[in-house]
Coordinates of C-alpha atoms in Angstrom, one line a residue:
R147 CA 74.9 -19.8 39.4
L148 CA 73.1 -22.3 38.6
T149 CA 71.1 -23.3 41.6
D150 CA 69.0 -26.6 42.3
G151 CA 66.8 -25.0 44.4
N152 CA 66.0 -28.3 47.0
V153 CA 64.1 -29.5 44.1
D154 CA 65.7 -33.1 42.1
G155 CA 66.4 -32.5 38.6
L156 CA 66.2 -28.5 39.1
V157 CA 69.4 -28.1 38.2
N158 CA 69.4 -29.4 34.7
T159 CA 71.2 -27.5 32.0
R160 CA 72.5 -28.4 28.6
L161 CA 75.1 -26.3 26.9
D162 CA 75.9 -28.0 23.3
A163 CA 78.4 -27.7 20.9
D164 CA 77.0 -26.9 17.3
A165 CA 76.7 -30.0 15.2
G166 CA 80.3 -31.1 12.9
H167 CA 82.4 -28.5 15.6
E168 CA 82.5 -30.9 18.8
I169 CA 85.4 -30.3 21.2
V170 CA 87.9 -31.8 21.4
Q171 CA 90.4 -30.3 24.0
C172 CA 88.9 -27.7 26.6
L173 CA 89.6 -25.9 29.5
F174 CA 86.7 -26.6 31.9
K175 CA 87.2 -24.5 36.0
C176 CA 84.1 -23.9 37.5
K177 CA 82.9 -23.9 41.6
M178 CA 81.0 -26.1 43.1
R179 CA 79.2 -27.4 46.3
I180 CA 76.5 -28.9 48.0
S181 CA 74.9 -29.2 51.5
T182 CA 74.2 -32.6 52.2
L183 CA 75.4 -35.5 51.9
A184 CA 75.1 -38.1 54.5
H185 CA 71.7 -39.8 52.0
T186 CA 73.6 -42.4 49.5
N187 CA 73.9 -41.6 46.0
N188 CA 72.8 -37.6 46.7
R189 CA 74.3 -35.6 43.7
G190 CA 75.2 -33.2 42.0
Y191 CA 76.8 -34.1 38.5
I192 CA 78.5 -32.0 36.0
G193 CA 79.4 -34.4 32.9
M194 CA 80.7 -34.6 29.1
W195 CA 79.0 -35.7 26.5
D196 CA 80.3 -37.0 23.1
K197 CA 78.2 -38.5 20.1
A198 CA 78.4 -42.0 21.0
A199 CA 76.6 -41.2 24.4
A200 CA 80.0 -41.9 26.3
H201 CA 80.0 -39.3 29.2
A202 CA 82.8 -38.3 31.7
G203 CA 82.2 -36.5 35.2
I204 CA 82.8 -34.8 38.4
Y205 CA 80.3 -35.7 41.3
F206 CA 79.4 -35.8 44.7
K207 CA 78.9 -39.3 46.5
D208 CA 78.1 -40.2 49.9
N209 CA 81.0 -37.3 50.9
E210 CA 83.4 -37.4 48.7
L211 CA 84.2 -35.8 45.3
L212 CA 84.5 -37.4 42.5
W213 CA 85.8 -38.3 38.8
Y214 CA 83.7 -40.9 36.7
T215 CA 85.1 -42.4 33.3
G216 CA 83.7 -45.5 32.0
G217 CA 81.5 -47.1 34.1
A218 CA 84.5 -46.0 36.8
S219 CA 84.6 -43.9 39.7
I220 CA 87.5 -41.8 41.2
A221 CA 88.2 -39.9 44.4
L222 CA 89.3 -36.8 44.1
V223 CA 88.8 -35.7 47.3
A224 CA 86.3 -36.1 50.5
A225 CA 84.1 -33.6 50.1
V226 CA 83.0 -30.7 52.9
V227 CA 79.3 -29.4 53.4
D228 CA 78.8 -26.2 52.1
T229 CA 82.0 -26.0 51.3
W230 CA 83.2 -24.7 46.9
Y231 CA 85.2 -26.5 45.7
S232 CA 87.8 -25.3 42.8
V233 CA 87.1 -27.7 39.9
V234 CA 89.7 -27.5 36.8
I235 CA 89.6 -29.9 34.0
F236 CA 92.0 -29.8 30.7
M237 CA 89.7 -32.5 28.1
D238 CA 92.6 -33.7 25.3
C239 CA 89.7 -36.3 23.4
T240 CA 92.5 -36.7 20.7
G241 CA 95.0 -38.7 23.8
S242 CA 91.3 -39.8 25.8
E243 CA 92.9 -37.8 29.1
A244 CA 92.4 -35.0 31.6
V245 CA 94.0 -33.5 34.0
I246 CA 92.1 -32.8 37.3
W247 CA 92.7 -29.9 40.3
V248 CA 90.4 -29.3 43.4
D249 CA 92.1 -26.7 44.8
G250 CA 94.6 -25.3 43.2
V251 CA 96.1 -29.2 43.8
L252 CA 96.6 -32.0 41.5
K253 CA 94.0 -34.4 42.2
L254 CA 94.0 -36.7 38.7
A255 CA 97.1 -36.7 35.8
A256 CA 96.5 -38.8 32.4
Q257 CA 93.2 -39.5 33.9
P258 CA 91.7 -41.2 30.8
C259 CA 88.8 -40.1 30.0
L260 CA 87.1 -42.4 27.1
I261 CA 85.0 -40.2 25.4
Q262 CA 86.2 -39.4 22.3
D263 CA 85.0 -35.6 21.6
I264 CA 82.6 -33.5 24.1
E265 CA 79.5 -32.8 21.9
S266 CA 77.2 -31.0 25.1
F267 CA 77.8 -29.8 29.0
T268 CA 75.6 -31.1 31.0
F269 CA 74.6 -29.7 34.7
Y270 CA 72.6 -31.9 36.5
T271 CA 71.1 -33.4 40.3
K272 CA 70.5 -36.0 40.9
L273 CA 68.3 -37.1 43.5
V274 CA 66.7 -40.3 45.3
S275 CA 66.4 -40.3 48.9
P276 CA 65.4 -38.3 50.8
A277 CA 64.2 -36.1 47.2
G278 CA 65.0 -32.0 47.4
A279 CA 67.2 -32.9 50.8
Y280 CA 69.7 -31.2 49.6
T281 CA 71.1 -28.3 47.7
F282 CA 73.5 -28.2 44.5
D283 CA 75.0 -24.4 43.2
I284 CA 77.7 -24.2 40.6
D285 CA 79.5 -20.5 40.3
D286 CA 82.1 -19.2 38.8
L287 CA 81.9 -21.6 35.3
L288 CA 84.9 -21.2 32.4
I289 CA 84.8 -23.5 29.2
V290 CA 87.8 -22.1 26.6
D291 CA 87.9 -24.3 23.5
L292 CA 91.4 -25.5 22.8
T293 CA 90.2 -27.3 20.3
R294 CA 92.6 -25.9 17.0
K295 CA 90.1 -25.0 14.3
V296 CA 91.3 -25.3 10.8

């Protein structure tokens, strides 16, 4: 389990693909929860980054669990504090799309992901006000690279 221990940025973990072997298709699965949602802009974020520093991701903010890509956020579910959410994302960067399930329910089908490939996954907290106001946890993380290797 990754946990931030109530410290801003403490969950600041990164998984990188080997150079030249970026992920183009993958299945991403995890459980995630947050202890407080009452503070504006506080968030626990899981991001998928490409070489051009474009990113897509899923995060908590202001009572919602949201999908982010291309500068826009889409609400997936109303979030409840200290509740585990099971998240599954299928990413296909060749078709620039993501399919997202939360707790076994399809939330977004063929949603644009607007990244070319996945060079890294990041997991971090961003606390704006007040610092240390919540805990962000990630558990049962699974990433399966489905990129065709030639």
